[in-house]
Coordinates of C-alpha atoms in Angstrom, one line a residue:
Chain M
X1 CA 4.9 -27.8 13.3
X2 CA 2.2 -25.2 13.7
X3 CA -1.1 -25.8 15.3
X4 CA -3.8 -23.2 15.9
X5 CA -5.8 -22.6 19.0
X6 CA -8.6 -21.1 16.9
X7 CA -10.9 -23.6 15.4
X8 CA -10.0 -24.1 11.7
X9 CA -12.6 -24.3 9.0
X10 CA -12.2 -26.7 6.1
X11 CA -13.6 -25.2 2.9
X12 CA -14.9 -27.9 0.5
X13 CA -15.4 -27.0 -3.1
X14 CA -15.9 -29.7 -5.7
X15 CA -13.2 -32.2 -5.3
X16 CA -11.0 -30.3 -2.9
X17 CA -10.8 -29.5 0.8
X18 CA -8.7 -26.6 1.9
X19 CA -7.9 -25.6 5.4
X20 CA -8.1 -27.2 8.8
X21 CA -5.1 -27.7 11.0
X22 CA -1.7 -28.0 9.3
X23 CA -1.3 -31.7 8.3
X24 CA -5.0 -32.4 8.1
X25 CA -5.3 -31.8 4.4
X26 CA -2.6 -31.4 1.7
X27 CA -1.9 -28.0 0.2
X28 CA -4.3 -27.2 -2.7
X29 CA -2.5 -26.1 -5.8
X30 CA -4.1 -23.8 -8.3
X31 CA -2.5 -23.7 -11.8
X32 CA -3.5 -21.3 -14.5
X33 CA -4.5 -22.0 -18.0
X34 CA -5.1 -19.5 -20.9
X35 CA -2.7 -16.9 -19.5
X36 CA -0.1 -15.2 -21.6
X37 CA 1.1 -14.7 -25.2
X38 CA 0.7 -18.4 -25.9
X39 CA -3.0 -18.0 -25.8
X40 CA -3.3 -14.7 -27.7
X41 CA -5.0 -16.6 -30.5
X42 CA -7.4 -19.3 -29.5
X43 CA -6.4 -21.6 -32.4
X44 CA -6.0 -25.4 -32.4
X45 CA -2.5 -25.1 -31.2
X46 CA -3.5 -23.0 -28.2
X47 CA -6.4 -25.4 -27.3
X48 CA -4.1 -28.4 -27.6
X49 CA -1.6 -26.7 -25.3
X50 CA -4.4 -26.0 -22.8
X51 CA -5.6 -29.6 -22.9
X52 CA -2.0 -30.8 -22.4
X53 CA -1.6 -28.5 -19.4
X54 CA -4.7 -29.7 -17.7
X55 CA -3.7 -33.3 -18.3
X56 CA -0.3 -32.6 -16.7
X57 CA -2.0 -31.0 -13.7
X58 CA -4.4 -34.0 -13.3
X59 CA -1.6 -36.5 -13.7
X60 CA 0.6 -34.8 -11.0
X61 CA -2.3 -34.6 -8.6
X62 CA -3.1 -38.3 -9.1
X63 CA 0.6 -39.2 -8.7
X64 CA 1.3 -37.1 -5.5
X65 CA -2.0 -36.8 -3.7
X66 CA -1.7 -33.0 -3.9
X67 CA -5.0 -31.6 -5.2
X68 CA -4.9 -29.6 -8.4
X69 CA -7.5 -26.9 -9.3
X70 CA -7.5 -25.5 -12.8
X71 CA -7.5 -21.7 -12.7
X72 CA -9.1 -20.3 -15.8
X73 CA -7.7 -17.0 -16.9
X74 CA -10.2 -14.8 -18.8
X75 CA -8.9 -11.5 -20.2
X76 CA -12.1 -10.3 -21.9
X77 CA -15.8 -10.9 -22.1
X78 CA -15.4 -12.5 -25.5
X79 CA -13.2 -15.2 -23.9
X80 CA -15.6 -16.2 -21.1
X81 CA -17.6 -18.8 -23.0
X82 CA -14.8 -20.4 -25.1
X83 CA -12.3 -20.6 -22.2
X84 CA -14.9 -22.0 -19.7
X85 CA -16.6 -24.4 -22.2
X86 CA -13.2 -25.9 -23.0
X87 CA -12.1 -26.3 -19.4
X88 CA -15.4 -27.7 -18.3
X89 CA -15.1 -30.3 -21.1
X90 CA -11.7 -31.4 -19.8
X91 CA -12.4 -31.6 -16.1
X92 CA -14.4 -34.2 -14.2
X93 CA -18.1 -33.4 -13.5
X94 CA -18.2 -31.9 -10.1
X95 CA -14.5 -30.9 -10.2
X96 CA -13.7 -27.5 -8.7
X97 CA -12.4 -24.8 -11.0
X98 CA -11.1 -21.3 -10.3
X99 CA -11.9 -18.3 -12.4
X100 CA -9.5 -15.3 -12.8
X101 CA -10.5 -12.1 -14.7
X102 CA -8.5 -8.9 -14.0
X103 CA -11.2 -6.5 -15.2
X104 CA -14.3 -5.7 -13.2
X105 CA -16.7 -5.7 -16.1
X106 CA -15.5 -9.1 -17.2
X107 CA -15.9 -10.4 -13.7
X108 CA -19.5 -9.2 -13.7
X109 CA -20.4 -10.9 -16.9
X110 CA -18.4 -14.0 -15.9
X111 CA -20.5 -14.5 -12.8
X112 CA -23.7 -14.5 -14.8
X113 CA -22.2 -17.1 -17.2
X114 CA -21.1 -19.3 -14.4
X115 CA -24.6 -19.3 -13.0
X116 CA -26.1 -20.0 -16.4
X117 CA -23.7 -22.9 -16.9
X118 CA -24.7 -24.3 -13.5
X119 CA -21.1 -24.4 -12.1
X120 CA -21.2 -21.8 -9.3
X121 CA -21.4 -24.5 -6.7
X122 CA -17.9 -25.7 -7.7
X123 CA -16.3 -22.4 -8.5
X124 CA -13.6 -20.5 -6.7
X125 CA -13.7 -16.8 -7.6
X126 CA -10.2 -15.4 -7.9
X127 CA -10.5 -12.8 -6.4
X128 CA -12.5 -10.5 -4.3
X129 CA -10.1 -7.6 -3.7
X130 CA -10.1 -3.9 -2.9
X131 CA -10.7 -3.0 -6.5
X132 CA -14.2 -4.4 -6.5
X133 CA -16.9 -2.2 -8.1
X134 CA -20.5 -1.8 -7.0
X135 CA -21.6 -3.7 -10.1
X136 CA -19.3 -6.6 -9.1
X137 CA -20.6 -6.6 -5.6
X138 CA -24.2 -6.8 -6.9
X139 CA -23.2 -9.6 -9.3
X140 CA -21.6 -11.5 -6.5
X141 CA -24.8 -11.2 -4.5
X142 CA -26.9 -12.4 -7.4
X143 CA -24.6 -15.2 -8.5
X144 CA -22.6 -16.2 -5.4
X145 CA -19.8 -18.7 -6.1
X146 CA -19.2 -21.5 -3.7
X147 CA -15.9 -20.0 -2.7
X148 CA -13.8 -16.9 -3.2
X149 CA -10.2 -16.0 -2.8
X150 CA -10.3 -12.8 -0.6
X151 CA -7.2 -10.8 -1.2
X152 CA -5.5 -8.9 1.6
X153 CA -3.6 -6.4 -0.6
X154 CA -3.3 -3.0 1.0
X155 CA -1.3 -0.5 -1.1
X156 CA -0.8 1.9 1.8
X157 CA 0.5 -0.6 4.3
X158 CA 2.3 -3.8 3.3
X159 CA 2.6 -5.0 6.9
X160 CA 0.7 -8.0 8.2
X161 CA -1.5 -5.6 10.1
X162 CA -2.1 -3.6 7.0
X163 CA -3.1 -6.7 5.0
X164 CA -5.4 -7.8 7.9
X165 CA -7.1 -4.4 7.9
X166 CA -8.2 -4.7 4.3
X167 CA -10.0 -7.9 5.2
X168 CA -11.3 -6.8 8.6
X169 CA -12.5 -3.2 8.3
X170 CA -11.4 -1.8 4.9
X171 CA -8.3 -0.1 6.1
X172 CA -9.8 3.4 5.5
X173 CA -10.1 2.6 1.8
X174 CA -13.5 0.9 1.9
X175 CA -16.5 1.2 4.2
X176 CA -16.1 -2.4 5.4
X177 CA -13.6 -5.3 5.3
X178 CA -13.5 -7.7 2.4
X179 CA -14.5 -10.6 4.7
X180 CA -17.8 -8.9 5.5
X181 CA -18.3 -8.0 1.8
X182 CA -17.8 -11.7 0.8
X183 CA -20.1 -12.9 3.6
X184 CA -22.8 -10.4 2.8
X185 CA -22.7 -11.5 -0.9
X186 CA -23.5 -15.0 0.3
X187 CA -20.2 -16.6 -0.5
X188 CA -19.8 -19.6 1.9
X189 CA -16.2 -20.6 1.4
X190 CA -13.6 -18.0 2.0
X191 CA -10.0 -18.6 1.2
X192 CA -7.8 -15.7 2.5
X193 CA -4.9 -14.6 0.3
X194 CA -2.1 -12.8 2.1
X195 CA -1.2 -11.0 -1.2
X196 CA 2.3 -11.9 -2.4
X197 CA 4.2 -8.7 -3.0
X198 CA 7.6 -8.3 -4.7
X199 CA 10.9 -8.5 -2.8
X200 CA 11.6 -5.1 -1.1
X201 CA 7.9 -4.6 -0.8
X202 CA 7.6 -6.4 2.6
X203 CA 7.7 -9.9 1.0
X204 CA 8.4 -11.4 4.4
X205 CA 5.1 -9.9 5.7
X206 CA 2.8 -11.9 3.3
X207 CA 4.5 -15.1 4.6
X208 CA 4.2 -14.0 8.2
X209 CA 0.6 -13.2 7.6
X210 CA -0.3 -16.9 6.8
X211 CA -0.4 -18.2 10.4
X212 CA -1.7 -14.8 11.6
X213 CA -4.7 -14.9 9.2
X214 CA -5.4 -18.5 10.1
X215 CA -5.2 -17.8 13.8
X216 CA -7.5 -14.7 13.5
X217 CA -10.2 -16.0 11.2
X218 CA -9.8 -19.8 11.4
X219 CA -10.1 -19.8 7.6
X220 CA -7.8 -21.3 4.9
X221 CA -4.9 -19.0 4.0
X222 CA -2.5 -19.0 1.1
X223 CA -1.0 -16.8 -1.6
X224 CA 0.4 -16.6 -5.1
X225 CA 4.0 -16.7 -4.1
X226 CA 5.0 -17.5 -7.7
X227 CA 4.5 -13.8 -8.5
X228 CA 7.2 -12.8 -6.1
X229 CA 9.7 -15.2 -7.7
X230 CA 8.6 -14.2 -11.2
X231 CA 9.2 -10.5 -10.4
X232 CA 12.5 -11.0 -8.7
X233 CA 14.9 -8.6 -10.5
X234 CA 18.1 -10.6 -10.0
X235 CA 16.5 -13.8 -11.2
X236 CA 15.1 -12.1 -14.3
X237 CA 18.6 -11.1 -15.2
X238 CA 20.1 -14.4 -14.2
X239 CA 17.7 -16.6 -16.2
X240 CA 17.8 -14.4 -19.4
X241 CA 18.7 -16.2 -22.6
X242 CA 17.0 -19.0 -24.5
X243 CA 19.9 -21.4 -23.9
X244 CA 20.7 -20.4 -20.4
X245 CA 20.2 -23.8 -18.7
X246 CA 21.7 -22.8 -15.4
X247 CA 19.5 -19.7 -15.1
X248 CA 16.4 -21.5 -16.1
X249 CA 17.1 -24.4 -13.6
X250 CA 17.7 -21.8 -10.9
X251 CA 14.3 -20.2 -11.6
X252 CA 12.4 -23.5 -11.7
X253 CA 14.0 -24.6 -8.4
X254 CA 13.2 -21.3 -6.6
X255 CA 9.7 -21.3 -8.1
X256 CA 9.0 -24.7 -6.8
X257 CA 10.6 -24.2 -3.4
X258 CA 8.7 -21.0 -2.8
X259 CA 5.4 -23.0 -2.7
X260 CA 6.9 -25.3 -0.1
X261 CA 7.6 -22.2 2.1
X262 CA 3.8 -21.5 2.2
X263 CA 3.1 -25.1 3.3
X264 CA 5.8 -25.0 6.0
X265 CA 4.3 -21.8 7.4
X266 CA 0.8 -23.3 7.8
X267 CA -0.6 -22.2 4.4
X268 CA -3.4 -24.2 2.8
X269 CA -3.2 -23.2 -0.9
X270 CA -1.0 -21.5 -3.5
X271 CA -1.5 -20.2 -7.0
X272 CA 1.6 -21.5 -8.6
X273 CA 1.4 -20.0 -12.0
X274 CA 1.1 -21.7 -15.4
X275 CA -0.3 -25.2 -15.1
X276 CA 2.4 -26.7 -17.2
X277 CA 4.9 -26.0 -14.3
X278 CA 3.1 -28.7 -12.3
X279 CA 5.9 -31.4 -12.7
X280 CA 8.4 -29.4 -10.8
X281 CA 5.9 -27.9 -8.3
X282 CA 3.8 -30.8 -7.2
X283 CA 6.6 -33.1 -5.9
X284 CA 8.1 -30.3 -3.9
X285 CA 4.8 -29.4 -2.3
X286 CA 4.0 -33.0 -1.7
X287 CA 7.3 -33.3 0.1
X288 CA 6.5 -30.3 2.2
X289 CA 3.1 -31.8 3.0
X290 CA 4.8 -35.0 4.1
X291 CA 7.0 -33.1 6.5
X292 CA 4.1 -31.1 8.0
X293 CA 1.8 -34.1 8.2
X294 CA 4.4 -36.3 10.0
X295 CA 5.1 -33.5 12.5
X296 CA 1.3 -32.9 12.9
X297 CA 0.7 -36.5 13.7
X298 CA 3.7 -37.1 15.9
X299 CA 3.1 -34.0 18.0
X300 CA -0.6 -33.2 17.7
X301 CA -2.1 -36.5 16.8
X302 CA -3.5 -35.4 13.5
X303 CA -3.9 -38.3 11.2
X304 CA -4.0 -38.3 7.4
X305 CA -6.1 -40.2 4.9
X306 CA -4.8 -42.7 2.4
X307 CA -4.8 -40.2 -0.4
X308 CA -2.6 -37.8 1.5
X309 CA 0.9 -37.4 0.1
X310 CA 2.3 -38.7 3.3
X311 CA 0.7 -42.1 2.7
X312 CA 0.9 -42.1 -1.1
X313 CA 4.5 -41.2 -1.3
X314 CA 5.9 -43.4 1.4
Chain S
X1 CA 3.5 38.0 0.2
X2 CA 4.3 34.5 -0.9
X3 CA 1.9 31.6 -0.4
X4 CA 2.4 28.0 0.5
X5 CA 0.6 24.9 1.9
X6 CA 1.4 22.8 4.9
X7 CA 1.4 19.5 3.1
X8 CA -1.5 17.1 2.6
X9 CA -4.1 17.4 -0.1
X10 CA -7.5 15.7 -0.3
X11 CA -6.9 13.2 -3.1
X12 CA -6.9 9.3 -3.1
X13 CA -6.4 7.2 -6.2
X14 CA -9.4 5.1 -7.3
X15 CA -9.4 1.7 -5.6
X16 CA -9.3 -0.1 -8.9
X17 CA -6.1 1.6 -10.0
X18 CA -4.5 0.9 -6.6
X19 CA -5.4 -2.8 -7.1
X20 CA -4.0 -2.8 -10.6
X21 CA -0.6 -1.7 -9.2
X22 CA -0.2 -5.2 -7.6
X23 CA -0.3 -6.8 -11.0
X24 CA 1.4 -4.3 -13.2
X25 CA 3.9 -2.9 -10.7
X26 CA 2.8 0.7 -11.5
X27 CA 2.6 3.5 -8.9
X28 CA -1.1 4.1 -8.1
X29 CA -0.3 7.3 -6.2
X30 CA 1.0 9.2 -9.2
X31 CA -2.5 10.2 -10.1
X32 CA -3.2 11.6 -6.7
X33 CA 0.1 13.4 -6.7
X34 CA -0.6 14.9 -10.0
X35 CA -4.1 16.0 -9.0
X36 CA -2.6 17.6 -5.8
X37 CA 0.1 19.5 -7.6
X38 CA -2.3 20.6 -10.4
X39 CA -4.8 22.0 -7.9
X40 CA -2.1 24.0 -6.1
X41 CA -0.7 25.4 -9.4
X42 CA -4.2 26.3 -10.7
X43 CA -4.8 28.3 -7.5
X44 CA -1.5 30.1 -8.0
X45 CA 0.3 28.8 -4.8
X46 CA 4.0 29.8 -4.8
X47 CA 5.6 27.0 -2.7
X48 CA 3.7 23.8 -3.2
X49 CA 3.8 20.2 -1.8
X50 CA 3.6 16.9 -3.5
X51 CA 0.2 16.4 -1.7
X52 CA 1.3 13.7 0.7
X53 CA -1.4 11.4 -0.6
X54 CA 0.6 8.2 -0.2
X55 CA 0.2 7.7 3.5
X56 CA -0.5 9.5 6.7
X57 CA 2.3 11.6 8.2
X58 CA 3.4 9.0 10.7
X59 CA 3.2 5.9 8.5
X60 CA 5.0 7.8 5.7
X61 CA 8.1 7.3 7.8
X62 CA 7.4 4.5 10.2
X63 CA 6.8 2.0 7.4
X64 CA 10.0 2.5 5.4
X65 CA 12.4 3.2 8.3
X66 CA 14.3 0.2 9.5
X67 CA 14.0 -0.7 13.1
X68 CA 10.3 0.0 13.3
X69 CA 7.6 -2.6 12.8
X70 CA 4.0 -2.0 12.0
X71 CA 1.4 -3.0 14.6
X72 CA -1.7 -1.2 15.9
X73 CA 0.9 1.4 16.9
X74 CA 4.3 1.3 15.2
X75 CA 6.9 -0.3 17.5
X76 CA 10.5 0.7 17.6
X77 CA 12.2 -2.7 17.9
X78 CA 15.8 -1.9 16.9
X79 CA 18.2 0.7 15.9
X80 CA 16.4 3.1 13.6
X81 CA 18.1 3.2 10.2
X82 CA 17.7 5.2 7.1
X83 CA 16.7 3.1 4.2
X84 CA 17.4 5.7 1.5
X85 CA 15.2 8.5 0.2
X86 CA 11.6 8.3 1.4
X87 CA 9.9 11.4 0.1
X88 CA 12.5 12.6 -2.4
X89 CA 11.0 10.7 -5.4
X90 CA 7.6 12.4 -4.9
X91 CA 9.2 15.8 -4.7
X92 CA 11.1 15.1 -7.9
X93 CA 7.8 13.9 -9.5
X94 CA 6.0 17.0 -8.3
X95 CA 8.7 19.2 -9.8
X96 CA 8.2 17.4 -13.2
X97 CA 4.5 18.1 -13.0
X98 CA 5.2 21.7 -12.3
X99 CA 7.6 21.9 -15.3
X100 CA 4.9 20.3 -17.6
X101 CA 2.3 22.7 -16.3
X102 CA 4.4 25.8 -16.9
X103 CA 5.3 24.6 -20.4
X104 CA 1.6 24.0 -21.1
X105 CA 0.6 27.4 -19.8
X106 CA 3.3 29.1 -21.9
X107 CA 2.2 27.2 -25.0
X108 CA -1.4 28.3 -24.4
X109 CA -0.3 31.9 -24.0
X110 CA -1.1 31.8 -20.3
X111 CA 2.4 32.2 -18.9
X112 CA 2.5 34.1 -15.7
X113 CA 5.8 35.9 -16.2
X114 CA 8.1 35.6 -13.2
X115 CA 5.9 33.2 -11.2
X116 CA 8.2 30.2 -10.4
X117 CA 6.4 27.7 -8.2
X118 CA 8.7 25.7 -6.0
X119 CA 8.1 22.3 -4.3
X120 CA 8.8 22.0 -0.6
X121 CA 10.3 19.0 1.1
X122 CA 8.4 17.9 4.3
X123 CA 9.3 15.4 7.0
X124 CA 7.4 14.4 10.1
X125 CA 9.4 15.5 13.1
X126 CA 11.2 13.1 15.4
X127 CA 9.2 14.0 18.6
X128 CA 5.9 13.4 16.8
X129 CA 7.2 10.1 15.5
X130 CA 8.5 8.9 18.8
X131 CA 5.2 9.9 20.5
X132 CA 3.3 7.9 17.8
X133 CA 5.4 4.8 18.4
X134 CA 5.8 2.3 21.2
X135 CA 9.5 2.4 22.1
X136 CA 10.7 -1.1 22.7
X137 CA 14.4 -0.5 22.0
X138 CA 15.9 2.7 23.3
X139 CA 16.5 3.3 27.0
X140 CA 14.7 6.6 27.0
X141 CA 12.2 8.5 24.8
X142 CA 14.9 11.2 24.3
X143 CA 17.3 8.6 22.9
X144 CA 14.7 7.4 20.5
X145 CA 13.9 10.9 19.5
X146 CA 17.5 11.7 18.7
X147 CA 17.9 8.5 16.8
X148 CA 14.9 9.5 14.7
X149 CA 16.3 13.0 14.3
X150 CA 19.6 11.5 12.9
X151 CA 17.6 9.5 10.3
X152 CA 15.3 12.4 9.4
X153 CA 18.4 14.6 9.0
X154 CA 19.6 12.3 6.3
X155 CA 16.2 12.6 4.5
X156 CA 16.4 16.4 4.7
X157 CA 19.9 16.4 3.3
X158 CA 18.7 14.3 0.4
X159 CA 15.7 16.7 -0.1
X160 CA 17.9 19.7 0.0
X161 CA 19.4 18.6 -3.3
X162 CA 16.0 19.1 -4.9
X163 CA 14.4 22.0 -3.0
X164 CA 15.4 25.0 -1.0
X165 CA 12.3 24.9 1.4
X166 CA 12.5 22.1 4.0
X167 CA 9.8 21.7 6.6
X168 CA 9.6 19.6 9.7
X169 CA 6.2 18.9 11.2
X170 CA 5.9 18.6 14.9
X171 CA 2.2 18.8 15.9
X172 CA 3.0 17.1 19.2
X173 CA 4.8 20.2 20.4
X174 CA 1.5 22.0 21.0
X175 CA 0.6 19.1 23.4
X176 CA 4.1 18.9 25.0
X177 CA 7.3 20.5 23.9
X178 CA 10.1 18.5 25.4
X179 CA 12.9 20.3 27.3
X180 CA 15.4 19.1 24.7
X181 CA 13.3 20.5 21.8
X182 CA 15.9 23.1 20.9
X183 CA 18.7 20.5 20.6
X184 CA 16.4 18.1 18.8
X185 CA 15.4 20.6 16.1
X186 CA 19.0 21.6 15.7
X187 CA 20.0 17.9 15.2
X188 CA 17.2 17.4 12.7
X189 CA 18.3 20.3 10.6
X190 CA 22.0 19.9 11.2
X191 CA 24.0 20.8 8.0
X192 CA 20.8 21.2 6.0
X193 CA 21.0 24.0 3.5
X194 CA 17.9 26.0 2.6
X195 CA 14.9 27.7 4.2
X196 CA 14.1 25.7 7.3
X197 CA 10.5 25.5 8.4
X198 CA 9.0 24.2 11.6
X199 CA 5.2 23.6 11.5
X200 CA 3.4 23.2 14.8
X201 CA -0.4 23.1 14.6
X202 CA -2.8 23.3 17.4
X203 CA -2.6 26.0 20.1
X204 CA 1.1 26.9 20.2
X205 CA 0.5 30.2 22.1
X206 CA 2.0 28.9 25.4
X207 CA 5.2 27.7 23.8
X208 CA 5.6 30.7 21.5
X209 CA 8.6 32.1 23.4
X210 CA 10.4 28.7 23.2
X211 CA 9.5 28.4 19.5
X212 CA 11.1 31.9 18.9
X213 CA 14.3 30.5 20.4
X214 CA 14.7 27.7 17.9
X215 CA 17.2 27.8 15.1
X216 CA 14.8 27.7 12.1
X217 CA 13.9 30.3 9.5
X218 CA 10.1 30.0 9.5
X219 CA 7.6 29.3 12.2
X220 CA 4.4 28.0 10.7
X221 CA 1.2 28.0 12.8
X222 CA -2.6 27.9 12.8
X223 CA -3.5 31.6 13.2
X224 CA -7.0 31.1 11.7
X225 CA -8.0 28.3 14.0
X226 CA -6.2 29.8 17.0
X227 CA -6.4 33.6 16.8
X228 CA -4.8 33.8 20.3
X229 CA -1.6 33.1 18.5
X230 CA -1.6 36.6 17.0
X231 CA -1.3 38.2 20.5
X232 CA 1.3 35.6 21.6
X233 CA 3.6 36.6 18.7
X234 CA 2.8 40.2 18.8
X235 CA 4.3 40.3 22.3
X236 CA 7.4 38.5 21.2
X237 CA 10.8 39.5 19.9
X238 CA 11.8 37.0 17.3
X239 CA 13.8 36.8 14.0
X240 CA 12.0 34.1 12.1
X241 CA 9.5 34.6 9.4
X242 CA 6.0 33.4 10.0
X243 CA 4.1 30.8 8.0
X244 CA 0.7 32.4 8.7
X245 CA -2.1 29.9 8.7
X246 CA -5.0 32.0 7.5
X247 CA -7.7 29.5 6.3
X248 CA -9.1 26.7 8.4
X249 CA -8.1 23.2 7.5
X250 CA -10.8 21.6 9.7
X251 CA -13.8 23.4 8.3
X252 CA -15.2 23.0 4.8
X253 CA -16.4 26.7 4.7
X254 CA -14.5 28.7 2.1
X255 CA -13.5 31.9 3.7
X256 CA -13.9 35.0 1.4
X257 CA -10.6 36.7 0.4
X258 CA -11.6 39.8 2.5
X259 CA -11.8 37.7 5.7
X260 CA -8.4 36.0 4.9
X261 CA -6.9 39.4 4.1
X262 CA -8.0 40.9 7.4
X263 CA -6.3 38.1 9.2
X264 CA -3.2 38.3 7.2
X265 CA -3.1 42.1 7.9
X266 CA -2.8 41.2 11.6
X267 CA 0.3 39.2 10.9
X268 CA 1.7 41.9 8.7
X269 CA 1.2 44.3 11.6
X270 CA 3.6 42.1 13.6
X271 CA 6.4 41.2 11.3
X272 CA 5.6 43.0 8.0
X273 CA 4.4 41.2 4.8
X274 CA 8.0 40.5 3.6
X275 CA 8.5 38.2 6.7
X276 CA 5.3 36.3 6.1
X277 CA 4.1 33.3 4.0
X278 CA 0.3 32.9 3.8
X279 CA -0.8 29.3 4.0
X280 CA -3.7 27.1 5.3
X281 CA -3.6 26.3 9.0
X282 CA -2.6 22.7 8.4
X283 CA -2.8 19.9 5.8
X284 CA -5.9 19.8 3.7
X285 CA -6.4 16.1 3.7
X286 CA -9.8 16.2 5.5
X287 CA -11.4 18.7 3.1
X288 CA -13.1 18.1 -0.2
X289 CA -11.1 19.0 -3.4
X290 CA -13.6 21.9 -4.0
X291 CA -13.2 23.3 -0.5
X292 CA -9.4 23.0 -0.8
X293 CA -9.5 24.8 -4.1
X294 CA -11.8 27.6 -2.8
X295 CA -9.6 28.2 0.2
X296 CA -6.4 28.3 -1.7
X297 CA -7.8 30.7 -4.3
X298 CA -9.0 33.0 -1.5
X299 CA -5.6 32.7 0.2
X300 CA -3.7 33.6 -3.0
X301 CA -6.0 36.5 -3.8
X302 CA -5.8 37.9 -0.2
X303 CA -2.0 37.5 -0.1
X304 CA -1.6 39.3 -3.4
X305 CA -3.3 42.4 -1.9
X306 CA -0.6 42.7 0.8

């Protein structure tokens, strides 16, 4: 098992703890709600689906001991209030949520809303990346969330060093690294994302970067490895067809297993895609957490609490 | 007298569009390639580049080539292997931009008659690459250089299907030209059909006699930044044409056409205008777009007078 010489920070947001030495805390799983064609119209069917997805995530977290964080996808300014109000009604008071808006202007407005709603202190901002605007940077300073995913995506250099450079000094694309940008904005909890890239775009490097990032910064590290599996060209072809059971089974298996690779390499969190995939993701990650925890205790003396999957799923 | 560029242009895509490429799988460097090609065409350059905006000249090859891993300096850790075309797709895209531009110009009644801009293919030379890497695999630097030459030869062969102008950049030769340079250049260009260019920036006056002995068609150097090169070549008996760097690539000042013309005349006095290509001293990556535009326009105007 891996163990790091650098002191490892545990980031606490709401109900979750991410980071520390491998085996100390279970992997934190972020599952997305409100993403995709199913939510194009926000009708009763869509809301019912969203509620069901969150129930599934909560149930799997309770069952396995692997923490679940609802990642709220927000495609436009108009969807900020309805998406967040709905989610906040269906999570526990004080429960951490993650917010994900691809457009900078939406992110700026979103931060203001989160402040107004009084939930910045349990919010994970997904993500601070090289595409940030001046307006976004100002908004982060004015409405700093408790934690942020800081994304090490470097379009010029997909190597581990290239991904590190984006976080450390801006890699020649920005005047400073994203870690400094986040800290200057007053964001206390940083979760470093090694930036999952497709196969044939140095996919091995974002995995290799997991222990490298943890060793360098002593901060939680993870990624959205689901995106690599989702964009895998062979798998897209293999799983095509509504009635293709074999193909769909292969995809679900690979999707679940990919998250376990992150845990095995010392990762602290993953974004696993749609929240309704939780039933096939959580048990696999819980199993990986058990392996890592057992090894961490046997060799490094790191003990786990009663809610850890190692204890819960004996 | 025909005009060309050495390679790089001063464009970078907006950060936001580079970020979006992670999510939508698009190529964020298409915009900087198009801007680069557009600028060269608007200035009337005859042999253009794709702008080399994707990466620096070393990383452009050390990242995709197998057997090299990226660290603070790239490290050669295994047999260097060719992964398939590296710069070819951008040359193809640049040619598409040229075709669209010419069609648009013709439609607007601005066709320039027989002007047929071409896109050149450019690779970083094996000696420059080996000197930019830490060699952890090959027994000697020479072995590593020839392994890289073999791979770059494959890229040049691929490029030659799309262009007749093929350039190898060896800036390190002005620092140290290895005793095996002649063989290395020959190996790099082995079997490659087309006009073969060797670009060496910096002060190449001391190695001018050795450069003249290389089997290439065009020797391309920084005559604006190193005027001593004029004398070095004036004293030499050589068969190649000259890529005559006649505007500075390290200075934002836009030289007036008369100044550029006076320098070009010095080259014409050595080899005659028919054996010259007018170009900037080196890549224009470090300039501003406005400065690059001004310099290229001055260059084209000056060259047209010779």
